């Protein structure tokens, strides 16, 4: 164990706060040399860009400040372990003398267990171990039922008719992410009242197959800013005790995500007023089943790049860094949802 690179897998539903948590870890690394693997659902590497802009990544000999950020876009690690993840881990293992730990941010649509199973492969097992699986939960989104139906009604229907298809793919995903966790980060608790938070905590505990600690984090005051001592150093060797982490897909060789869940990207060579853009995006989220909106916005007369992120109709935005002299000041947005109508999204934003 002492000679292996510890790997922390950070999973959670779309918009739960995974990238913010990792960004804070990078900025408060306490001397650790951290490599990050970012896996996104969609071709634009928005989360990778956000991590690169933290401005603390080590430089290589040619002045590249992002050599420890590795991106896998337009795919899902739990579906492409052999094709995408294995070659990347081989490259990281070659650099093991310069890496203290690895953080893997999975896509919001990924199952953690198939990824952890890859650490049983001999070539990886000898050099790396899964220190822990951390599941980030958006408390406000769960309370609002963003990705699940009425749980009590589902339970009642299931009891009444065993043949009824009672679970949605997104609910199964939520349950699988919790079942694999060594730690649950209940994020954005400041967006709900105490009674609602207690209800979400009870829901989470019901899905956990064993005793797992739940820690809390706020959306705005101290967003996902948990100390590294809480998140790292579990030494759980997760790959060796997967039997205690049940999954809906344990009996399947492969799994498929809901085929209607897609992503669409929009790149516009123009600026937007942030408030007007947000209003239009909120309307789109009401018109279509959009789970997640994230991206960068060019704002008139602003030298800084605006980050805009939305879950349902709730949006956050902040300026992360100045535009670089050589980069185009484009507005780049990624939309993730069910049965998206890309042409309608583009036409409404172009009209705006």
PDB file of N, CA and C in Angstrom, residues 109-194:
ATOM      1  N   UNK A 109     -22.748  11.242 -15.260  1.00  0.00           N
ATOM      2  CA  UNK A 109     -23.559  10.115 -15.712  1.00  0.00           C
ATOM      3  C   UNK A 109     -22.843   8.781 -15.541  1.00  0.00           C
ATOM      4  N   UNK A 110     -21.707   8.782 -14.849  1.00  0.00           N
ATOM      5  CA  UNK A 110     -20.893   7.569 -14.748  1.00  0.00           C
ATOM      6  C   UNK A 110     -21.217   6.766 -13.502  1.00  0.00           C
ATOM      7  N   UNK A 111     -21.088   5.450 -13.624  1.00  0.00           N
ATOM      8  CA  UNK A 111     -21.145   4.554 -12.481  1.00  0.00           C
ATOM      9  C   UNK A 111     -19.724   4.392 -11.939  1.00  0.00           C
ATOM     10  N   UNK A 112     -19.511   4.504 -10.636  1.00  0.00           N
ATOM     11  CA  UNK A 112     -18.151   4.397 -10.103  1.00  0.00           C
ATOM     12  C   UNK A 112     -17.604   2.979 -10.072  1.00  0.00           C
ATOM     13  N   UNK A 113     -18.449   1.977  -9.908  1.00  0.00           N
ATOM     14  CA  UNK A 113     -17.957   0.621  -9.669  1.00  0.00           C
ATOM     15  C   UNK A 113     -17.172   0.042 -10.848  1.00  0.00           C
ATOM     16  N   UNK A 114     -17.639   0.163 -12.108  1.00  0.00           N
ATOM     17  CA  UNK A 114     -16.830  -0.361 -13.216  1.00  0.00           C
ATOM     18  C   UNK A 114     -15.447   0.270 -13.294  1.00  0.00           C
ATOM     19  N   UNK A 115     -15.351   1.548 -12.926  1.00  0.00           N
ATOM     20  CA  UNK A 115     -14.054   2.215 -12.922  1.00  0.00           C
ATOM     21  C   UNK A 115     -13.151   1.621 -11.846  1.00  0.00           C
ATOM     22  N   UNK A 116     -13.703   1.411 -10.647  1.00  0.00           N
ATOM     23  CA  UNK A 116     -12.908   0.838  -9.554  1.00  0.00           C
ATOM     24  C   UNK A 116     -12.426  -0.560  -9.920  1.00  0.00           C
ATOM     25  N   UNK A 117     -13.250  -1.318 -10.621  1.00  0.00           N
ATOM     26  CA  UNK A 117     -12.865  -2.684 -11.019  1.00  0.00           C
ATOM     27  C   UNK A 117     -11.593  -2.682 -11.864  1.00  0.00           C
ATOM     28  N   UNK A 118     -11.363  -1.590 -12.607  1.00  0.00           N
ATOM     29  CA  UNK A 118     -10.171  -1.519 -13.452  1.00  0.00           C
ATOM     30  C   UNK A 118      -8.896  -1.554 -12.618  1.00  0.00           C
ATOM     31  N   UNK A 119      -8.987  -1.183 -11.347  1.00  0.00           N
ATOM     32  CA  UNK A 119      -7.807  -1.200 -10.482  1.00  0.00           C
ATOM     33  C   UNK A 119      -7.459  -2.605 -10.015  1.00  0.00           C
ATOM     34  N   UNK A 120      -8.246  -3.591 -10.436  1.00  0.00           N
ATOM     35  CA  UNK A 120      -7.896  -4.994 -10.185  1.00  0.00           C
ATOM     36  C   UNK A 120      -6.975  -5.533 -11.281  1.00  0.00           C
ATOM     37  N   UNK A 121      -6.885  -4.821 -12.404  1.00  0.00           N
ATOM     38  CA  UNK A 121      -6.000  -5.270 -13.472  1.00  0.00           C
ATOM     39  C   UNK A 121      -4.565  -5.231 -12.956  1.00  0.00           C
ATOM     40  N   UNK A 122      -3.821  -6.272 -13.258  1.00  0.00           N
ATOM     41  CA  UNK A 122      -2.498  -6.442 -12.667  1.00  0.00           C
ATOM     42  C   UNK A 122      -1.583  -5.254 -12.932  1.00  0.00           C
ATOM     43  N   UNK A 123      -1.630  -4.720 -14.165  1.00  0.00           N
ATOM     44  CA  UNK A 123      -0.742  -3.630 -14.532  1.00  0.00           C
ATOM     45  C   UNK A 123      -1.010  -2.374 -13.694  1.00  0.00           C
ATOM     46  N   UNK A 124      -2.273  -2.172 -13.296  1.00  0.00           N
ATOM     47  CA  UNK A 124      -2.625  -1.021 -12.472  1.00  0.00           C
ATOM     48  C   UNK A 124      -2.519  -1.368 -10.990  1.00  0.00           C
ATOM     49  N   UNK A 125      -2.940  -2.561 -10.628  1.00  0.00           N
ATOM     50  CA  UNK A 125      -2.982  -2.979  -9.228  1.00  0.00           C
ATOM     51  C   UNK A 125      -1.622  -2.875  -8.540  1.00  0.00           C
ATOM     52  N   UNK A 126      -0.566  -3.169  -9.276  1.00  0.00           N
ATOM     53  CA  UNK A 126       0.772  -3.148  -8.684  1.00  0.00           C
ATOM     54  C   UNK A 126       1.274  -1.736  -8.398  1.00  0.00           C
ATOM     55  N   UNK A 127       0.639  -0.739  -9.011  1.00  0.00           N
ATOM     56  CA  UNK A 127       1.167   0.618  -8.898  1.00  0.00           C
ATOM     57  C   UNK A 127       0.196   1.614  -8.278  1.00  0.00           C
ATOM     58  N   UNK A 128      -1.117   1.309  -8.259  1.00  0.00           N
ATOM     59  CA  UNK A 128      -2.106   2.274  -7.765  1.00  0.00           C
ATOM     60  C   UNK A 128      -3.215   1.560  -7.015  1.00  0.00           C
ATOM     61  N   UNK A 129      -3.831   2.269  -6.089  1.00  0.00           N
ATOM     62  CA  UNK A 129      -4.961   1.728  -5.327  1.00  0.00           C
ATOM     63  C   UNK A 129      -5.999   2.815  -5.134  1.00  0.00           C
ATOM     64  N   UNK A 130      -7.270   2.424  -5.073  1.00  0.00           N
ATOM     65  CA  UNK A 130      -8.343   3.393  -4.851  1.00  0.00           C
ATOM     66  C   UNK A 130      -8.424   3.691  -3.360  1.00  0.00           C
ATOM     67  N   UNK A 131      -7.970   4.872  -2.984  1.00  0.00           N
ATOM     68  CA  UNK A 131      -7.952   5.297  -1.584  1.00  0.00           C
ATOM     69  C   UNK A 131      -9.364   5.434  -1.034  1.00  0.00           C
ATOM     70  N   UNK A 132     -10.279   5.959  -1.874  1.00  0.00           N
ATOM     71  CA  UNK A 132     -11.671   6.128  -1.447  1.00  0.00           C
ATOM     72  C   UNK A 132     -12.513   6.553  -2.634  1.00  0.00           C
ATOM     73  N   UNK A 133     -13.817   6.305  -2.524  1.00  0.00           N
ATOM     74  CA  UNK A 133     -14.806   6.864  -3.447  1.00  0.00           C
ATOM     75  C   UNK A 133     -15.606   7.902  -2.674  1.00  0.00           C
ATOM     76  N   UNK A 134     -15.597   9.128  -3.168  1.00  0.00           N
ATOM     77  CA  UNK A 134     -16.326  10.222  -2.526  1.00  0.00           C
ATOM     78  C   UNK A 134     -17.499  10.599  -3.429  1.00  0.00           C
ATOM     79  N   UNK A 135     -18.696  10.552  -2.876  1.00  0.00           N
ATOM     80  CA  UNK A 135     -19.900  10.886  -3.637  1.00  0.00           C
ATOM     81  C   UNK A 135     -20.426  12.240  -3.184  1.00  0.00           C
ATOM     82  N   UNK A 136     -20.532  13.171  -4.126  1.00  0.00           N
ATOM     83  CA  UNK A 136     -21.022  14.521  -3.840  1.00  0.00           C
ATOM     84  C   UNK A 136     -22.504  14.584  -4.205  1.00  0.00           C
ATOM     85  N   UNK A 137     -23.317  15.037  -3.265  1.00  0.00           N
ATOM     86  CA  UNK A 137     -24.766  15.092  -3.456  1.00  0.00           C
ATOM     87  C   UNK A 137     -25.242  16.540  -3.359  1.00  0.00           C
ATOM     88  N   UNK A 138     -25.999  16.966  -4.341  1.00  0.00           N
ATOM     89  CA  UNK A 138     -26.621  18.292  -4.330  1.00  0.00           C
ATOM     90  C   UNK A 138     -27.884  18.201  -3.487  1.00  0.00           C
ATOM     91  N   UNK A 139     -27.824  18.695  -2.249  1.00  0.00           N
ATOM     92  CA  UNK A 139     -28.942  18.564  -1.315  1.00  0.00           C
ATOM     93  C   UNK A 139     -30.208  19.221  -1.861  1.00  0.00           C
ATOM     94  N   UNK A 140     -30.062  20.409  -2.421  1.00  0.00           N
ATOM     95  CA  UNK A 140     -31.229  21.141  -2.924  1.00  0.00           C
ATOM     96  C   UNK A 140     -31.877  20.425  -4.101  1.00  0.00           C
ATOM     97  N   UNK A 141     -31.035  19.857  -4.982  1.00  0.00           N
ATOM     98  CA  UNK A 141     -31.571  19.162  -6.153  1.00  0.00           C
ATOM     99  C   UNK A 141     -32.311  17.896  -5.749  1.00  0.00           C
ATOM    100  N   UNK A 142     -31.734  17.146  -4.817  1.00  0.00           N
ATOM    101  CA  UNK A 142     -32.401  15.925  -4.347  1.00  0.00           C
ATOM    102  C   UNK A 142     -33.723  16.287  -3.676  1.00  0.00           C
ATOM    103  N   UNK A 143     -33.711  17.349  -2.889  1.00  0.00           N
ATOM    104  CA  UNK A 143     -34.936  17.771  -2.216  1.00  0.00           C
ATOM    105  C   UNK A 143     -36.021  18.146  -3.215  1.00  0.00           C
ATOM    106  N   UNK A 144     -35.611  18.704  -4.362  1.00  0.00           N
ATOM    107  CA  UNK A 144     -36.573  19.122  -5.384  1.00  0.00           C
ATOM    108  C   UNK A 144     -36.969  17.986  -6.318  1.00  0.00           C
ATOM    109  N   UNK A 145     -36.344  16.819  -6.148  1.00  0.00           N
ATOM    110  CA  UNK A 145     -36.674  15.681  -7.008  1.00  0.00           C
ATOM    111  C   UNK A 145     -36.185  15.837  -8.422  1.00  0.00           C
ATOM    112  N   UNK A 146     -35.024  16.457  -8.595  1.00  0.00           N
ATOM    113  CA  UNK A 146     -34.513  16.728  -9.937  1.00  0.00           C
ATOM    114  C   UNK A 146     -34.342  15.462 -10.764  1.00  0.00           C
ATOM    115  N   UNK A 147     -33.876  14.373 -10.140  1.00  0.00           N
ATOM    116  CA  UNK A 147     -33.581  13.175 -10.927  1.00  0.00           C
ATOM    117  C   UNK A 147     -34.301  11.946 -10.409  1.00  0.00           C
ATOM    118  N   UNK A 148     -35.360  12.138  -9.630  1.00  0.00           N
ATOM    119  CA  UNK A 148     -36.130  10.992  -9.156  1.00  0.00           C
ATOM    120  C   UNK A 148     -37.583  11.385  -8.980  1.00  0.00           C
ATOM    121  N   UNK A 149     -38.480  10.387  -9.094  1.00  0.00           N
ATOM    122  CA  UNK A 149     -39.888  10.633  -8.835  1.00  0.00           C
ATOM    123  C   UNK A 149     -40.137  10.625  -7.327  1.00  0.00           C
ATOM    124  N   UNK A 150     -41.370  10.779  -6.927  1.00  0.00           N
ATOM    125  CA  UNK A 150     -41.747  10.711  -5.512  1.00  0.00           C
ATOM    126  C   UNK A 150     -41.355   9.336  -4.976  1.00  0.00           C
ATOM    127  N   UNK A 151     -40.396   9.315  -4.066  1.00  0.00           N
ATOM    128  CA  UNK A 151     -39.857   8.040  -3.598  1.00  0.00           C
ATOM    129  C   UNK A 151     -40.900   7.209  -2.862  1.00  0.00           C
ATOM    130  N   UNK A 152     -41.760   7.843  -2.097  1.00  0.00           N
ATOM    131  CA  UNK A 152     -42.795   7.106  -1.383  1.00  0.00           C
ATOM    132  C   UNK A 152     -43.786   6.487  -2.365  1.00  0.00           C
ATOM    133  N   UNK A 153     -44.132   7.237  -3.394  1.00  0.00           N
ATOM    134  CA  UNK A 153     -45.057   6.707  -4.397  1.00  0.00           C
ATOM    135  C   UNK A 153     -44.437   5.548  -5.155  1.00  0.00           C
ATOM    136  N   UNK A 154     -43.140   5.664  -5.465  1.00  0.00           N
ATOM    137  CA  UNK A 154     -42.448   4.571  -6.156  1.00  0.00           C
ATOM    138  C   UNK A 154     -42.450   3.311  -5.306  1.00  0.00           C
ATOM    139  N   UNK A 155     -42.151   3.481  -3.998  1.00  0.00           N
ATOM    140  CA  UNK A 155     -42.128   2.321  -3.104  1.00  0.00           C
ATOM    141  C   UNK A 155     -43.497   1.656  -3.030  1.00  0.00           C
ATOM    142  N   UNK A 156     -44.554   2.473  -2.984  1.00  0.00           N
ATOM    143  CA  UNK A 156     -45.911   1.924  -2.906  1.00  0.00           C
ATOM    144  C   UNK A 156     -46.271   1.165  -4.179  1.00  0.00           C
ATOM    145  N   UNK A 157     -45.909   1.724  -5.332  1.00  0.00           N
ATOM    146  CA  UNK A 157     -46.193   1.061  -6.604  1.00  0.00           C
ATOM    147  C   UNK A 157     -45.412  -0.237  -6.738  1.00  0.00           C
ATOM    148  N   UNK A 158     -44.189  -0.222  -6.246  1.00  0.00           N
ATOM    149  CA  UNK A 158     -43.356  -1.425  -6.331  1.00  0.00           C
ATOM    150  C   UNK A 158     -43.962  -2.549  -5.498  1.00  0.00           C
ATOM    151  N   UNK A 159     -44.462  -2.203  -4.318  1.00  0.00           N
ATOM    152  CA  UNK A 159     -45.061  -3.209  -3.463  1.00  0.00           C
ATOM    153  C   UNK A 159     -46.344  -3.747  -4.079  1.00  0.00           C
ATOM    154  N   UNK A 160     -47.085  -2.872  -4.773  1.00  0.00           N
ATOM    155  CA  UNK A 160     -48.359  -3.282  -5.361  1.00  0.00           C
ATOM    156  C   UNK A 160     -48.174  -4.128  -6.612  1.00  0.00           C
ATOM    157  N   UNK A 161     -47.099  -3.881  -7.357  1.00  0.00           N
ATOM    158  CA  UNK A 161     -46.911  -4.582  -8.634  1.00  0.00           C
ATOM    159  C   UNK A 161     -45.429  -4.796  -8.877  1.00  0.00           C
ATOM    160  N   UNK A 162     -44.933  -6.012  -8.636  1.00  0.00           N
ATOM    161  CA  UNK A 162     -43.509  -6.318  -8.785  1.00  0.00           C
ATOM    162  C   UNK A 162     -43.049  -6.230 -10.236  1.00  0.00           C
ATOM    163  N   UNK A 163     -43.986  -6.308 -11.175  1.00  0.00           N
ATOM    164  CA  UNK A 163     -43.613  -6.266 -12.589  1.00  0.00           C
ATOM    165  C   UNK A 163     -43.534  -4.846 -13.135  1.00  0.00           C
ATOM    166  N   UNK A 164     -43.928  -3.881 -12.328  1.00  0.00           N
ATOM    167  CA  UNK A 164     -43.927  -2.499 -12.791  1.00  0.00           C
ATOM    168  C   UNK A 164     -42.514  -1.958 -12.855  1.00  0.00           C
ATOM    169  N   UNK A 165     -42.184  -1.258 -13.939  1.00  0.00           N
ATOM    170  CA  UNK A 165     -40.879  -0.616 -14.047  1.00  0.00           C
ATOM    171  C   UNK A 165     -40.897   0.626 -13.157  1.00  0.00           C
ATOM    172  N   UNK A 166     -40.325   0.475 -11.952  1.00  0.00           N
ATOM    173  CA  UNK A 166     -40.501   1.477 -10.917  1.00  0.00           C
ATOM    174  C   UNK A 166     -39.294   2.382 -10.730  1.00  0.00           C
ATOM    175  N   UNK A 167     -38.188   2.095 -11.387  1.00  0.00           N
ATOM    176  CA  UNK A 167     -36.998   2.921 -11.208  1.00  0.00           C
ATOM    177  C   UNK A 167     -36.585   3.559 -12.523  1.00  0.00           C
ATOM    178  N   UNK A 168     -36.311   4.822 -12.469  1.00  0.00           N
ATOM    179  CA  UNK A 168     -35.780   5.500 -13.643  1.00  0.00           C
ATOM    180  C   UNK A 168     -34.277   5.275 -13.720  1.00  0.00           C
ATOM    181  N   UNK A 169     -33.659   5.375 -14.889  1.00  0.00           N
ATOM    182  CA  UNK A 169     -32.200   5.227 -14.977  1.00  0.00           C
ATOM    183  C   UNK A 169     -31.446   6.204 -14.090  1.00  0.00           C
ATOM    184  N   UNK A 170     -31.941   7.433 -13.952  1.00  0.00           N
ATOM    185  CA  UNK A 170     -31.252   8.417 -13.131  1.00  0.00           C
ATOM    186  C   UNK A 170     -31.321   8.057 -11.659  1.00  0.00           C
ATOM    187  N   UNK A 171     -32.406   7.476 -11.228  1.00  0.00           N
ATOM    188  CA  UNK A 171     -32.502   7.057  -9.828  1.00  0.00           C
ATOM    189  C   UNK A 171     -31.531   5.908  -9.561  1.00  0.00           C
ATOM    190  N   UNK A 172     -31.443   4.979 -10.498  1.00  0.00           N
ATOM    191  CA  UNK A 172     -30.484   3.887 -10.336  1.00  0.00           C
ATOM    192  C   UNK A 172     -29.066   4.430 -10.249  1.00  0.00           C
ATOM    193  N   UNK A 173     -28.756   5.409 -11.067  1.00  0.00           N
ATOM    194  CA  UNK A 173     -27.435   6.017 -11.052  1.00  0.00           C
ATOM    195  C   UNK A 173     -27.147   6.644  -9.693  1.00  0.00           C
ATOM    196  N   UNK A 174     -28.089   7.388  -9.164  1.00  0.00           N
ATOM    197  CA  UNK A 174     -27.950   8.014  -7.847  1.00  0.00           C
ATOM    198  C   UNK A 174     -27.690   6.953  -6.770  1.00  0.00           C
ATOM    199  N   UNK A 175     -28.449   5.876  -6.811  1.00  0.00           N
ATOM    200  CA  UNK A 175     -28.304   4.816  -5.820  1.00  0.00           C
ATOM    201  C   UNK A 175     -26.955   4.114  -5.944  1.00  0.00           C
ATOM    202  N   UNK A 176     -26.499   3.887  -7.180  1.00  0.00           N
ATOM    203  CA  UNK A 176     -25.211   3.224  -7.384  1.00  0.00           C
ATOM    204  C   UNK A 176     -24.053   4.092  -6.909  1.00  0.00           C
ATOM    205  N   UNK A 177     -24.154   5.387  -7.131  1.00  0.00           N
ATOM    206  CA  UNK A 177     -23.099   6.293  -6.683  1.00  0.00           C
ATOM    207  C   UNK A 177     -23.013   6.321  -5.160  1.00  0.00           C
ATOM    208  N   UNK A 178     -24.149   6.262  -4.492  1.00  0.00           N
ATOM    209  CA  UNK A 178     -24.153   6.222  -3.023  1.00  0.00           C
ATOM    210  C   UNK A 178     -23.652   4.875  -2.509  1.00  0.00           C
ATOM    211  N   UNK A 179     -24.040   3.796  -3.165  1.00  0.00           N
ATOM    212  CA  UNK A 179     -23.680   2.461  -2.688  1.00  0.00           C
ATOM    213  C   UNK A 179     -22.183   2.213  -2.720  1.00  0.00           C
ATOM    214  N   UNK A 180     -21.468   2.939  -3.573  1.00  0.00           N
ATOM    215  CA  UNK A 180     -20.029   2.718  -3.721  1.00  0.00           C
ATOM    216  C   UNK A 180     -19.211   3.659  -2.836  1.00  0.00           C
ATOM    217  N   UNK A 181     -19.866   4.555  -2.104  1.00  0.00           N
ATOM    218  CA  UNK A 181     -19.169   5.648  -1.420  1.00  0.00           C
ATOM    219  C   UNK A 181     -18.472   5.210  -0.135  1.00  0.00           C
ATOM    220  N   UNK A 182     -17.306   5.832   0.110  1.00  0.00           N
ATOM    221  CA  UNK A 182     -16.641   5.763   1.408  1.00  0.00           C
ATOM    222  C   UNK A 182     -16.928   7.025   2.214  1.00  0.00           C
ATOM    223  N   UNK A 183     -17.324   8.079   1.515  1.00  0.00           N
ATOM    224  CA  UNK A 183     -17.687   9.339   2.148  1.00  0.00           C
ATOM    225  C   UNK A 183     -18.715  10.023   1.256  1.00  0.00           C
ATOM    226  N   UNK A 184     -19.746  10.599   1.873  1.00  0.00           N
ATOM    227  CA  UNK A 184     -20.742  11.368   1.130  1.00  0.00           C
ATOM    228  C   UNK A 184     -20.612  12.835   1.527  1.00  0.00           C
ATOM    229  N   UNK A 185     -20.455  13.699   0.528  1.00  0.00           N
ATOM    230  CA  UNK A 185     -20.433  15.143   0.758  1.00  0.00           C
ATOM    231  C   UNK A 185     -21.814  15.681   0.404  1.00  0.00           C
ATOM    232  N   UNK A 186     -22.553  16.095   1.423  1.00  0.00           N
ATOM    233  CA  UNK A 186     -23.876  16.674   1.206  1.00  0.00           C
ATOM    234  C   UNK A 186     -23.685  18.163   0.978  1.00  0.00           C
ATOM    235  N   UNK A 187     -23.731  18.566  -0.271  1.00  0.00           N
ATOM    236  CA  UNK A 187     -23.377  19.927  -0.666  1.00  0.00           C
ATOM    237  C   UNK A 187     -24.626  20.808  -0.803  1.00  0.00           C
ATOM    238  N   UNK A 188     -24.406  22.108  -0.739  1.00  0.00           N
ATOM    239  CA  UNK A 188     -25.445  23.122  -0.955  1.00  0.00           C
ATOM    240  C   UNK A 188     -26.550  23.060   0.103  1.00  0.00           C
ATOM    241  N   UNK A 189     -26.168  22.749   1.344  1.00  0.00           N
ATOM    242  CA  UNK A 189     -27.176  22.662   2.404  1.00  0.00           C
ATOM    243  C   UNK A 189     -27.740  24.027   2.764  1.00  0.00           C
ATOM    244  N   UNK A 190     -27.018  25.104   2.407  1.00  0.00           N
ATOM    245  CA  UNK A 190     -27.506  26.448   2.714  1.00  0.00           C
ATOM    246  C   UNK A 190     -28.660  26.861   1.812  1.00  0.00           C
ATOM    247  N   UNK A 191     -28.998  26.040   0.823  1.00  0.00           N
ATOM    248  CA  UNK A 191     -30.106  26.347  -0.073  1.00  0.00           C
ATOM    249  C   UNK A 191     -31.425  25.722   0.390  1.00  0.00           C
ATOM    250  N   UNK A 192     -31.384  24.980   1.506  1.00  0.00           N
ATOM    251  CA  UNK A 192     -32.599  24.338   2.019  1.00  0.00           C
ATOM    252  C   UNK A 192     -32.722  24.630   3.513  1.00  0.00           C
ATOM    253  N   UNK A 193     -33.913  24.405   4.061  1.00  0.00           N
ATOM    254  CA  UNK A 193     -34.089  24.585   5.500  1.00  0.00           C
ATOM    255  C   UNK A 193     -33.674  23.312   6.240  1.00  0.00           C
ATOM    256  N   UNK A 194     -33.640  23.394   7.550  1.00  0.00           N
ATOM    257  CA  UNK A 194     -33.147  22.286   8.370  1.00  0.00           C
ATOM    258  C   UNK A 194     -34.001  21.029   8.201  1.00  0.00           C
TER     259      UNK A 194
END
